[in-house]
Tab-separated table of C-alpha atoms and ligand atoms in Angstrom:
chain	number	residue	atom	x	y	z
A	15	UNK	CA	0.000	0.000	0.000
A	16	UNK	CA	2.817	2.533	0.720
A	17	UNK	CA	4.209	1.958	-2.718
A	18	UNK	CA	3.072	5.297	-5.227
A	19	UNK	CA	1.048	3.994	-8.013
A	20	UNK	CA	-0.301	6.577	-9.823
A	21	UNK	CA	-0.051	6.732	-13.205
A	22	UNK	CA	0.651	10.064	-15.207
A	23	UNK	CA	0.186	7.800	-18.560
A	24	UNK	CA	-3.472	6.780	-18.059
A	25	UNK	CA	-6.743	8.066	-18.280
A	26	UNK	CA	-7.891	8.979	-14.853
A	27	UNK	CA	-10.738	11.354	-13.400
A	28	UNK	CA	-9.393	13.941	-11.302
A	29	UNK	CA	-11.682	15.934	-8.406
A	30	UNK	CA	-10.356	19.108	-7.046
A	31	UNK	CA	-11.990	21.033	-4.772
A	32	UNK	CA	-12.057	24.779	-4.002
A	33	UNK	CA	-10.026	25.144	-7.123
A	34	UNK	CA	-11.979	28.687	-8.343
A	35	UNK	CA	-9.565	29.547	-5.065
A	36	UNK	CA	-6.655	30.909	-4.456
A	37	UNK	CA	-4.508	28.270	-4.865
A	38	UNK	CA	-6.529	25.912	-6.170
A	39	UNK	CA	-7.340	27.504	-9.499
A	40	UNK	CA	-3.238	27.533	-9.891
A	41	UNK	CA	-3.457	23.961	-8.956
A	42	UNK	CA	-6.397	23.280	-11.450
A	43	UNK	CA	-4.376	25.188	-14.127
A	44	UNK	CA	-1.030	23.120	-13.580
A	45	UNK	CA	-3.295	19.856	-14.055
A	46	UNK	CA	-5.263	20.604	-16.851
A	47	UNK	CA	-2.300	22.195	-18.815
A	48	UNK	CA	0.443	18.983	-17.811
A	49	UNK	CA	-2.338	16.197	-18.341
A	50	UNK	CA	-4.179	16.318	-20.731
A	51	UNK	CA	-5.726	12.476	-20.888
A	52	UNK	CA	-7.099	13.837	-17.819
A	53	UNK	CA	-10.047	14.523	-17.031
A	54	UNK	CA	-10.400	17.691	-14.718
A	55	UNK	CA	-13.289	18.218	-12.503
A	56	UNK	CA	-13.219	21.128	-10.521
A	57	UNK	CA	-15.475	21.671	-7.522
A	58	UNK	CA	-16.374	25.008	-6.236
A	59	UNK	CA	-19.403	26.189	-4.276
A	60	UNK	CA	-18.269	29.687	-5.101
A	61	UNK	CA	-18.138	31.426	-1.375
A	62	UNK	CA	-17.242	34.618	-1.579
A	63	UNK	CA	-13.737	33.106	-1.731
A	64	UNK	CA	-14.292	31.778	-4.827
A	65	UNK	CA	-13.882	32.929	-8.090
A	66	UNK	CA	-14.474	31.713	-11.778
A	67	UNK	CA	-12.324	34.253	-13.275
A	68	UNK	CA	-8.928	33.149	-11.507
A	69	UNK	CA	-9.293	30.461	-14.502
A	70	UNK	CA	-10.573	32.250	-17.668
A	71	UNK	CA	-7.444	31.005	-19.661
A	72	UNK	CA	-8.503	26.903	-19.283
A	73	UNK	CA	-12.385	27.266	-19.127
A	74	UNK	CA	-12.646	26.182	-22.731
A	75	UNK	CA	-9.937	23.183	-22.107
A	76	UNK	CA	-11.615	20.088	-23.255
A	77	UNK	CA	-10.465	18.095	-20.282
A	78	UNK	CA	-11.477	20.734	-17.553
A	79	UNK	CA	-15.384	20.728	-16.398
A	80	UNK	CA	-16.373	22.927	-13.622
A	81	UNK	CA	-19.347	21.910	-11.326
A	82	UNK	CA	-21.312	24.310	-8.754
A	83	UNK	CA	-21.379	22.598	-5.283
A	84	UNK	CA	-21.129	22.312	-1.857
A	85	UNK	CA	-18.850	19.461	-0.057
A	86	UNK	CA	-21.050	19.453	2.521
A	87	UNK	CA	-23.936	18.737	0.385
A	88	UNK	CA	-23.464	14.725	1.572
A	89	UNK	CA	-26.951	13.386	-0.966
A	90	UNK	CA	-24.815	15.948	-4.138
A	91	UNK	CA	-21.728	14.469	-3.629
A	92	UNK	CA	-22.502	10.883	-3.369
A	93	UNK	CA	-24.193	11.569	-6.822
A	94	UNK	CA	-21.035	13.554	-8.303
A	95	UNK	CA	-18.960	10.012	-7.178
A	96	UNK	CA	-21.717	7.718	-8.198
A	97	UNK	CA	-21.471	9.419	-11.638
A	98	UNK	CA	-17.673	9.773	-12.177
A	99	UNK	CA	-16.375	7.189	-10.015
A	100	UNK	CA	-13.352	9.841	-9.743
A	101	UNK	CA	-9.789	8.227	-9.072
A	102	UNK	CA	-8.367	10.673	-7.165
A	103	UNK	CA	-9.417	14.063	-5.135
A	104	UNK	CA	-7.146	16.793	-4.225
A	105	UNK	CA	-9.227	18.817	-1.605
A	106	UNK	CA	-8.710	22.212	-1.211
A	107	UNK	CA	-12.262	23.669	-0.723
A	108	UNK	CA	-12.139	24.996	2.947
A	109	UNK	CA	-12.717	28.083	4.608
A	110	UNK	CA	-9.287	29.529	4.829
A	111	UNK	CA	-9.091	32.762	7.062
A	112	UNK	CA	-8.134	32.904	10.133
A	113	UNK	CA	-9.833	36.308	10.986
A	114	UNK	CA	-13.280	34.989	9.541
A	115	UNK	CA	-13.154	32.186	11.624
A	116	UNK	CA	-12.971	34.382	14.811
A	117	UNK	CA	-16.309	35.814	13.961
A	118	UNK	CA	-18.065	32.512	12.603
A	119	UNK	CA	-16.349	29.492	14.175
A	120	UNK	CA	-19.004	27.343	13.304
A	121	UNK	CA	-18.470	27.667	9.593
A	122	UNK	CA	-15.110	26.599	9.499
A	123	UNK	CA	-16.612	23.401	11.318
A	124	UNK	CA	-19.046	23.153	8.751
A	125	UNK	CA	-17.003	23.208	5.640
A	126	UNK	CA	-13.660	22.185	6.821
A	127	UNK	CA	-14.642	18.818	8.989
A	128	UNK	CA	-18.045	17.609	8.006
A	129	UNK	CA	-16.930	18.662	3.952
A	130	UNK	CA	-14.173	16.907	4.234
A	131	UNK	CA	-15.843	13.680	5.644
A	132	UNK	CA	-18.394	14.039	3.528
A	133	UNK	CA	-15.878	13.406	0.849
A	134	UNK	CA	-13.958	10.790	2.540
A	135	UNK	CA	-17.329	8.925	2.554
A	136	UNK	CA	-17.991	9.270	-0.806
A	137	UNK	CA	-14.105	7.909	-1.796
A	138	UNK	CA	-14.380	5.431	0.362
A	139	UNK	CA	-18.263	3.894	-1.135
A	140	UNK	CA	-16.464	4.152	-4.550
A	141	UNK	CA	-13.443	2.217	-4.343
A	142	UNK	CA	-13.484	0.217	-0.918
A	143	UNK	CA	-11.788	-3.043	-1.607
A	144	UNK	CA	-10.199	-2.067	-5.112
A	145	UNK	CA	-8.242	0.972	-3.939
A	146	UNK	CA	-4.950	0.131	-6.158
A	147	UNK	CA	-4.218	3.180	-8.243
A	148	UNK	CA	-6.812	5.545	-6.265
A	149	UNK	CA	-5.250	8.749	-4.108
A	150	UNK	CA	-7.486	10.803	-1.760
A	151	UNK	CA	-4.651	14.289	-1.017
A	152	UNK	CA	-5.835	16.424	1.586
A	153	UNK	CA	-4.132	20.117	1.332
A	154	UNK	CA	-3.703	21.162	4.508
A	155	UNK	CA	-2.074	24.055	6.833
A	156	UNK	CA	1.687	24.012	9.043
A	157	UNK	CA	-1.439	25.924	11.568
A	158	UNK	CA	-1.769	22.446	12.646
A	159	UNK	CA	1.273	22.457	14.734
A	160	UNK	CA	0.419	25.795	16.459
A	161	UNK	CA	2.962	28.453	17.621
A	162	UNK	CA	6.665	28.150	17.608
A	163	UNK	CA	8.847	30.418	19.647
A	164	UNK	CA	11.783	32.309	18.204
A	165	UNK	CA	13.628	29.020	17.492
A	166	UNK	CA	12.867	25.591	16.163
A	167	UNK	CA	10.514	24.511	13.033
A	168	UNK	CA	7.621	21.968	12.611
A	169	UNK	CA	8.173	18.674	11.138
A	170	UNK	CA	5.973	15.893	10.004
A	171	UNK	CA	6.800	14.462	13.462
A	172	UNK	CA	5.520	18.075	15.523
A	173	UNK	CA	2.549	17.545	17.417
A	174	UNK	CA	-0.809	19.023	16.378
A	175	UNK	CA	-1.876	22.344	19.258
A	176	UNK	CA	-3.934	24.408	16.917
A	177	UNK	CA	-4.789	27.898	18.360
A	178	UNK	CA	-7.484	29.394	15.821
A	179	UNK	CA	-11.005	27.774	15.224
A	180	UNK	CA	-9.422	27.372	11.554
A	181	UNK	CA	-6.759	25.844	12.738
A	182	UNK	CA	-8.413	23.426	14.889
A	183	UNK	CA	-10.775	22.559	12.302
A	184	UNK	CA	-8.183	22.005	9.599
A	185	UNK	CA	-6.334	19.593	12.316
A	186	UNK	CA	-9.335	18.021	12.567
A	187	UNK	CA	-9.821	17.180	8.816
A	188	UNK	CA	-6.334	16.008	8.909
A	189	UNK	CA	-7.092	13.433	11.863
A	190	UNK	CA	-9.998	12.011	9.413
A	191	UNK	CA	-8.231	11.482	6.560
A	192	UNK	CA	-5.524	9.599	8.807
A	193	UNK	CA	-8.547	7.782	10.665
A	194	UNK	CA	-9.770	6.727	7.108
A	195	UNK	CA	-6.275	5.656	5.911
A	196	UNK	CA	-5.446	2.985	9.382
A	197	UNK	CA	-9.261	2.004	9.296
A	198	UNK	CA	-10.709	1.669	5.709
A	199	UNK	CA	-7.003	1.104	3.631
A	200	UNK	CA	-8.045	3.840	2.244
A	201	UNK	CA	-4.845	5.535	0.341
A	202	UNK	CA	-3.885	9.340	1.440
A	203	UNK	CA	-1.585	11.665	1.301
A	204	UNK	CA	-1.725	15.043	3.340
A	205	UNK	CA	0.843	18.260	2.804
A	206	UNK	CA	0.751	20.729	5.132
A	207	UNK	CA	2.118	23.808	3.603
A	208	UNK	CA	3.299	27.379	5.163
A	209	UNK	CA	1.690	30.725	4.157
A	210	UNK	CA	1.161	30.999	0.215
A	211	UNK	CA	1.063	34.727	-1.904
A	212	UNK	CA	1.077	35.094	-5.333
A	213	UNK	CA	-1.473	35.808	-8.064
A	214	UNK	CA	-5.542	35.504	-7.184
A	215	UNK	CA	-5.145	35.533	-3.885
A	216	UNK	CA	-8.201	36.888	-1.752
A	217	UNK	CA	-7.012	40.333	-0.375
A	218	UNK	CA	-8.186	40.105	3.256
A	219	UNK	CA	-4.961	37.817	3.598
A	220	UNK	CA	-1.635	40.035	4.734
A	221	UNK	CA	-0.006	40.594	1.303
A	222	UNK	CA	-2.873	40.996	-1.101
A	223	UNK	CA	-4.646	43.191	1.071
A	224	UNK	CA	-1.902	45.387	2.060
A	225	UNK	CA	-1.438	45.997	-1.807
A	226	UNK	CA	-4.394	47.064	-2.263
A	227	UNK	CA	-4.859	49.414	0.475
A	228	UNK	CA	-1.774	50.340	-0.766
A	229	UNK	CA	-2.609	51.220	-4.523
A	230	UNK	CA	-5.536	52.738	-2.689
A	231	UNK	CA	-3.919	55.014	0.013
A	232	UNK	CA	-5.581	53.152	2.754
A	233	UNK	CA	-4.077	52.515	5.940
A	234	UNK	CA	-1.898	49.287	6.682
A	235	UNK	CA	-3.433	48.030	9.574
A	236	UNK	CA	-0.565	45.705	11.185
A	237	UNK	CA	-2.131	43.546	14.563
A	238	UNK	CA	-0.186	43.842	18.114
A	239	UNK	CA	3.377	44.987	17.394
A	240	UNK	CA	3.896	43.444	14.053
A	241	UNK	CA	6.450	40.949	15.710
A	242	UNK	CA	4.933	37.986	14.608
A	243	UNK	CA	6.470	35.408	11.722
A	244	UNK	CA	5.250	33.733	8.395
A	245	UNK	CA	7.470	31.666	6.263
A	246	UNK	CA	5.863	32.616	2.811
A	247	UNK	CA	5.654	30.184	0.139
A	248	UNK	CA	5.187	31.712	-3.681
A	249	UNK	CA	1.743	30.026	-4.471
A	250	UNK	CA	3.081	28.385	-7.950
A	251	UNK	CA	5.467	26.752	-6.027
A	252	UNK	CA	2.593	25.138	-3.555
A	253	UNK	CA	1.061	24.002	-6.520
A	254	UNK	CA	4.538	22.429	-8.397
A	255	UNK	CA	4.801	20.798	-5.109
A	256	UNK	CA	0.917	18.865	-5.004
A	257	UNK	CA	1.627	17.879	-8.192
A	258	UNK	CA	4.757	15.984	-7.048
A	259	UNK	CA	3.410	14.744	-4.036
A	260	UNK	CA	-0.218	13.432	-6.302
A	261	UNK	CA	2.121	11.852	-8.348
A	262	UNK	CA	5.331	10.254	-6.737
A	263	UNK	CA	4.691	10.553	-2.633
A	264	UNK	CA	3.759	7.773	-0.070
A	265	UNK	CA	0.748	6.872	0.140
A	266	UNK	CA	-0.591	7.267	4.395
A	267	UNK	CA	2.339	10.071	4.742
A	268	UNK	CA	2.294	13.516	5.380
A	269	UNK	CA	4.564	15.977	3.442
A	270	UNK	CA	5.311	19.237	4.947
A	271	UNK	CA	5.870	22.365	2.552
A	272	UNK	CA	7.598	25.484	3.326
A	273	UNK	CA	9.688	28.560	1.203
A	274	UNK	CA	12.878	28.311	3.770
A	275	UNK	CA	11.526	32.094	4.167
A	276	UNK	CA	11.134	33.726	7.142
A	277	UNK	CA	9.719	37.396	7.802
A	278	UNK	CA	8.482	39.355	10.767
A	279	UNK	CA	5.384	40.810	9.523
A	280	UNK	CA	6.572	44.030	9.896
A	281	UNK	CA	9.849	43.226	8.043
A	282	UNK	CA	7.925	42.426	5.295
A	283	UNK	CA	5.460	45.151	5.294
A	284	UNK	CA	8.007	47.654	5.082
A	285	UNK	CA	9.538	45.470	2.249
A	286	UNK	CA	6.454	46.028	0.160
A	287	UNK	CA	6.273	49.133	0.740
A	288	UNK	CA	9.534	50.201	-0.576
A	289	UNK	CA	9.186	47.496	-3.420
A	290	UNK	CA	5.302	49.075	-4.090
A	291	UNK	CA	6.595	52.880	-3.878
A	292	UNK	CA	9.042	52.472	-6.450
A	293	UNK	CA	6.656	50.424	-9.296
A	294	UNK	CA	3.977	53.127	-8.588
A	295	UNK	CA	6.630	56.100	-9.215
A	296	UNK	CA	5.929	57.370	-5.398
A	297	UNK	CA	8.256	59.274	-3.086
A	298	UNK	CA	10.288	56.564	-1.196
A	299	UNK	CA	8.640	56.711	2.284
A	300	UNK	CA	5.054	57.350	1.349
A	301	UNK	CA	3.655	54.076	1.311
A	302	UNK	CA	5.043	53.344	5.044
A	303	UNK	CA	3.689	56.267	6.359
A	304	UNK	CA	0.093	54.725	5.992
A	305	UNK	CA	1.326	51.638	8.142
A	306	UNK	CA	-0.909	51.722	11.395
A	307	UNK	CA	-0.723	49.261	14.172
A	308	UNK	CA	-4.045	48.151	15.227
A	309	UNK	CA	-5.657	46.063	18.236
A	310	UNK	CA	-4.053	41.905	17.559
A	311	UNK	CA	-5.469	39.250	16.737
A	312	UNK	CA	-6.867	37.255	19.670
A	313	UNK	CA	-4.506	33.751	19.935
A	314	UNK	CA	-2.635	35.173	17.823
A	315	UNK	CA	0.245	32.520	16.760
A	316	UNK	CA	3.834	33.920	16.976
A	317	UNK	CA	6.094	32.096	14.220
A	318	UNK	CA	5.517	29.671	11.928
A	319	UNK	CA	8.601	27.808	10.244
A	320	UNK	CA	8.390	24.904	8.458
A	321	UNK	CA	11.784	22.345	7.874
A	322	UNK	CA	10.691	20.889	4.249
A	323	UNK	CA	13.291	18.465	4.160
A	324	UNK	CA	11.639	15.378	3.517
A	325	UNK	CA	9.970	16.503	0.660
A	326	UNK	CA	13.165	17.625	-0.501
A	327	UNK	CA	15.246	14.639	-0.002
A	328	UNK	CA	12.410	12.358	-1.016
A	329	UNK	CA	10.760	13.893	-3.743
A	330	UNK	CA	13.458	16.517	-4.510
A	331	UNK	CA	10.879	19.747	-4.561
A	332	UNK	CA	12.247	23.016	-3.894
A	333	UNK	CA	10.851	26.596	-3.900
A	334	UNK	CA	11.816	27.788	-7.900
A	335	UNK	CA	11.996	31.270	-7.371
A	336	UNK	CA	13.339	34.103	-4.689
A	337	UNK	CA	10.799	36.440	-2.375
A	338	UNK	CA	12.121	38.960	-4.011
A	339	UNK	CA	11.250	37.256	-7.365
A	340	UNK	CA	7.776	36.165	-5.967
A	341	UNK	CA	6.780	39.448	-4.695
A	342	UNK	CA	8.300	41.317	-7.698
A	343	UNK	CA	5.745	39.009	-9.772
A	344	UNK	CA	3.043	39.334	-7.120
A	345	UNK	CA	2.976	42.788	-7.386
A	346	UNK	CA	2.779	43.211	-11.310
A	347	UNK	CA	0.125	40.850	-11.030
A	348	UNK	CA	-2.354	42.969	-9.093
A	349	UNK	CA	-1.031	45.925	-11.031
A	350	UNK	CA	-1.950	44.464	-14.031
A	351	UNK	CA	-5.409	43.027	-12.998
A	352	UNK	CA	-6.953	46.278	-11.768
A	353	UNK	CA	-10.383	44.678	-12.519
A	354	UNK	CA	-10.086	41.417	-11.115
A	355	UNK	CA	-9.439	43.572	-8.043
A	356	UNK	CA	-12.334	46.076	-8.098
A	357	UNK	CA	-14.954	42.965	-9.040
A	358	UNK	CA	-13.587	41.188	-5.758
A	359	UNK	CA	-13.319	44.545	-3.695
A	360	UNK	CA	-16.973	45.560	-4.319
A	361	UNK	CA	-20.082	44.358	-2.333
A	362	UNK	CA	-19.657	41.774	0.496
A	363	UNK	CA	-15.745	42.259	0.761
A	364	UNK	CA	-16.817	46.023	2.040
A	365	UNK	CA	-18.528	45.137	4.880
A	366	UNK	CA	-16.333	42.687	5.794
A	367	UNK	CA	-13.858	44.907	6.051
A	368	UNK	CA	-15.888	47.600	8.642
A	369	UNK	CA	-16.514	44.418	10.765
A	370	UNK	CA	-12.829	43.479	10.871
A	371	UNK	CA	-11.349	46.848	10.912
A	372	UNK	CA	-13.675	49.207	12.130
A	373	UNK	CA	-13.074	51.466	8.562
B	2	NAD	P1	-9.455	30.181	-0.652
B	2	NAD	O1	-10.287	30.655	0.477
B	2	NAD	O2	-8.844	31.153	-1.587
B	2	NAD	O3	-10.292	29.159	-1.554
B	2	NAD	C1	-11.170	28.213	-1.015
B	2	NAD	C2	-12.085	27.731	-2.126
B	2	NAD	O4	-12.972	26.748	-1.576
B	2	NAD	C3	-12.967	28.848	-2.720
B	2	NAD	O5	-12.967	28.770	-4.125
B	2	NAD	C4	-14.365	28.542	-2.165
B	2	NAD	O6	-15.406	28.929	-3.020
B	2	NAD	C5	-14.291	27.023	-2.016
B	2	NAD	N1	-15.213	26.541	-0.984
B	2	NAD	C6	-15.377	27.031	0.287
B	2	NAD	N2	-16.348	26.341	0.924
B	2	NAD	C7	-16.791	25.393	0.056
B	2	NAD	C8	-17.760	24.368	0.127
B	2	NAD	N3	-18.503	24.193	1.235
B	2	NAD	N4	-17.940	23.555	-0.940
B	2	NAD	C9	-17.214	23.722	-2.075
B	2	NAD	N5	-16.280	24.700	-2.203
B	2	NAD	C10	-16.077	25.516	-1.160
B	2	NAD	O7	-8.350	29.248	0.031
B	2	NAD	P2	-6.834	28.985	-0.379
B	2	NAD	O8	-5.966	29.993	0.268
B	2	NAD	O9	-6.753	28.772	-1.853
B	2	NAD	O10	-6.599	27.611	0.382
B	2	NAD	C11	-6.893	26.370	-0.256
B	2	NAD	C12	-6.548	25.234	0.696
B	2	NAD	O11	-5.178	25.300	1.066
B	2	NAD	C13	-7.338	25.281	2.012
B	2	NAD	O12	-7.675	23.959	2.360
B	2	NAD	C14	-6.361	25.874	3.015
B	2	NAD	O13	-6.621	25.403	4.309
B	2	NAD	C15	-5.041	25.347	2.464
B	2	NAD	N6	-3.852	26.177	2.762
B	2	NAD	C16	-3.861	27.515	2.458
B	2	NAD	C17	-2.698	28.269	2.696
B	2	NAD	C18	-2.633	29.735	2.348
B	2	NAD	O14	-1.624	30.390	2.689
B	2	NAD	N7	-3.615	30.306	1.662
B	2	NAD	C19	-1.561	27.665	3.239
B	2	NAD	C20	-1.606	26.290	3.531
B	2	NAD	C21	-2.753	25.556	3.272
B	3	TYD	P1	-2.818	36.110	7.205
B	3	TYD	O1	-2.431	36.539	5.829
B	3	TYD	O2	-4.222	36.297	7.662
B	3	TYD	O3	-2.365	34.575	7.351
B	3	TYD	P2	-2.295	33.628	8.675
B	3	TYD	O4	-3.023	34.251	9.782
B	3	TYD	O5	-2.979	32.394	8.167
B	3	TYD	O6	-0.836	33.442	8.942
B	3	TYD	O7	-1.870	36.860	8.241
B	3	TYD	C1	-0.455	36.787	8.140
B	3	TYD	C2	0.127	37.566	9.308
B	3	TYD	O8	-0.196	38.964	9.136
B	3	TYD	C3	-0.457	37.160	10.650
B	3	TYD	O9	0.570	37.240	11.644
B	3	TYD	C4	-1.515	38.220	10.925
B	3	TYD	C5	-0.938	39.469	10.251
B	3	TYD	N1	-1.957	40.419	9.727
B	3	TYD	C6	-1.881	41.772	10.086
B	3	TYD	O10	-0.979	42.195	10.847
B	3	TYD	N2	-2.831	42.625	9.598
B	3	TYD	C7	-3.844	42.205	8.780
B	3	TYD	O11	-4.703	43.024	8.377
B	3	TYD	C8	-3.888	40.818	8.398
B	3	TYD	C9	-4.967	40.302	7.501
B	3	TYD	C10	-2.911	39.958	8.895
C-alpha cells in the first residue's frame, strides 16, 4: 500500500476542490495544462472566496469541467462520485481565514470537517476493496502544529496544538483522513504547507490586502506589534509541489511544505512598501507612512517555520523562485489586474472589512 502507483500515462478522473480559489485555481491550471488524458473536474461552491475568473485562460480546455457545489452537500456528492467514479481528489475547498473564523467558528466546522468527511465517505463507497491506483490528497495548513517560539521549526513528526477555530478545524480534517487511511485502507496523502502569496489571492490575507490598500492610500493596519512570523511560500510553487506529491509521494504520509523564508510581519510590510513605492513612481517613504498598528489578533500565533526536508530529499521539490522574485511578480500581477481587483473589492468584501477593521 505505501508503494506510489499513480499513473501520469493513463486516463484517470481527477476531483479538485475549491479550485476557483486561491490556490486551487493555480493547482487546477497546472493539471489541466500537464495532463491532458485527464479529465479535470473542478469543484467550487463559489463562497465569496471563490472565483471563476482566476481560470478564464482553461475554461474552454476540453479536459477541464467545472461543477457548482457544496462538499457538505453529503446526498450531491454521493451523486457527483456515483457518476464519475473519480480516481483521485485533491481537496482544497475549505474556509481559509483565520480572521473569519474568529467571527463565525461554526463555519469553518461546517465546511472544513463535516466537507471533508463528507468526501472521505464518498471515496471510500467508490473504491473500498479495489483501492490500487486511487489517491485521496488532503491540502492542509503548518497551523496544525500551532505556535513556535523564536527558534525551532515543525516537522511531520511536531505535534498538532492548533490555536485558531481554523486551525483546529483544519487539524481536525487532517485526523480524518488519517482515521480513514489505518481504518478503511483507504490511500492518502496530506501536505501541510506554510503561508502561500502570489497571483488571485483573496485580499483580506496580509499581502494581497496590504497591496491594495496600498494602490488605494488606505491605511496598513498591522495587529499587536507586528512581531509575529510567516514563512511565505510563492503560491506556484505550492502548486509544483501537489503535483509531485499526487504523483510520486507515499501513500498514508504527510509531506510538509515550506519557502525556507522567514519574515516578521513588519519586516515584510516595510519590504512592500519600498518594493510598491518604487513600481507606482511614489516618493520613497510614502507608502510606510500609511502603516498603522491596530488592536491583535486574539490567539494570535507567533512564528511559523516549516523544515521541508523530507519533501526535498524524497521527492526533490524546492521553492523555484526568490521572495524577491515572488513578490516582484506578485505585485505586477495585481497591477496588471486592476479589474479582477475592483470585481472582488466591491459588495460583500466592504462590509467585511468595517466588521474586521472598524473602517
Ligand atoms: P481560498 O479561500 O482562496 O479558496 C477556497 C475555495 O474553496 C474557494 O474557491 C471557495 O469557493 C471554495 N469553498 C469554500 N467552501 C466550500 C464548500 N462548502 N464547498 C465547495 N467549495 C467551497 O483558500 P486557499 O488559500 O486557496 O486555500 C486552499 C486550501 O489550502 C485550504 O484547504 C487551506 O486550508 C489550504 N492552505 C492555504 C494556505 C494559504 O496560505 N492560503 C496555506 C496552507 C494551506
Ligand atoms: P494572514 O495573511 O491572515 O495569514 P495567517 O493568519 O494564516 O498566517 O496573516 C499573516 C500575518 O499577518 C499574521 O501574523 C496576521 C498578520 N496580519 C496583520 O498584521 N494585519 C492584517 O490586516 C492581516 C490580515 C494579517
Amino acid at each position: 500500500m505505501n508503494n506510489n502507483d499513480i499513473k501520469t500515462s493513463e486516463n484517470k478522473k481527477i476531483l479538485i476542490t475549491g479550485g476557483a480559489g486561491f490556490i486551487g485555481s493555480h493547482v487546477v491550471r497546472r493539471f489541466v495544462r500537464s495532463y491532458p488524458e485527464y479529465q479535470i473536474f473542478n469543484l467550487d461552491a463559489l463562497t465569496y472566496a471563490g472565483n471563476l475568473e482566476n481560470l478564464k485562460d482553461i475554461e474552454n480546455e476540453t479536459n477541464y469541467s467545472f461543477v457548482k457545489g457544496d462538499i457538505t452537500d453529503a446526498p450531491f456528492i454521493d451523486q457527483l462520485f456515483e457518476n464519475h467514479k473519480f480516481d483521485g481528489v485533491i481537496h482544497l475547498a475549505a474556509e481559509s481565514h483565520v480572521d473569519r473564523s474568529i467571527h463565525d467558528p461554526l463555519a469553518f466546522a461546517k465546511t472544513n470537517i463535516l466537507g471533508t468527511m463528507i468526501l472521505l465517505n464518498a471515496f471510500k463507497t467508490t473504491w473500498e476493496g479495489n483501492w490500487k491506483g486511487k489517491r485521496f490528497y488532503h491540502i492542509s495548513t503548518d497551523e496544525v502544529y500551532g505556535s513556535l517560539g523564536d527558534t525551532g521549526f515543525f516537522t511531520e513528526e511536531t505535534a498538532y496544538d492548533p490555536n485558531s477555530p481554523y486551525s483546529a478545524s483544519k487539524a481536525s480534517s487532517d485526523h480524518f483522513v488519517r482515521a480513514y487511511g489505518e481504518t478503511y485502507g483507504m490511500p492518502y496523502v496530506i501536505t501541510n504547507c506554510s503561508n502561500n502569496y502570489g497571483p488571485n489571492h483573496f485580499p483580506e490575507k496580509l499581502i494581497p490586502l496590504f497591496i491594495n490598500n496600498i494602490i488605494n492610500n488606505k491605511p496598513l493596519p498591522v495587529y499587536g506589534d507586528g512581531n509575529y512570523t510567516r514563512d511565505w511560500l510563492y503560491v506556484i510553487d505550492h502548486a509544483i509541489a501537489i503535483d509531485l506529491v499526487f504523483h510520486k509521494g507515499k501513500n498514508q504520509e504527510t509531506y510538509n511544505i515550506g519557502g525556507f523564508n522567514e519574515w516578521k510581519n513588519i519586516d515584510l510590510v516595510k519590504l512592500l512598501c519600498r518594493l510598491m513605492d518604487n513600481k507606482l513612481g511614489r516618493e520613497e517613504g510614502t507608502s510606510e507612512r500609511l502603516i498603522t498598528y491596530v488592536k491583535d489578533r486574539p490567539g494570535h500565533d507567533l512564528r511559523y517555520a516549516i523544515d521541508a526536508t523530507k519533501i526535498n530529499k524524497e521527492l526533490g521539490w524546492k521553492p523555484s523562485v526568490t521572495f524577491e522574485e515572488g513578490l516582484d511578480k506578485t505585485i505586477d500581477w495585481y497591477l496588471d489586474n486592476e479589474e479582477w481587483l475592483q470585481g472582488v473589492t466591491s459588495g460583500a468584501y466592504q462590509q467585511y472589512y468595517k466588521k474586521q477593521y472598524k473602517d
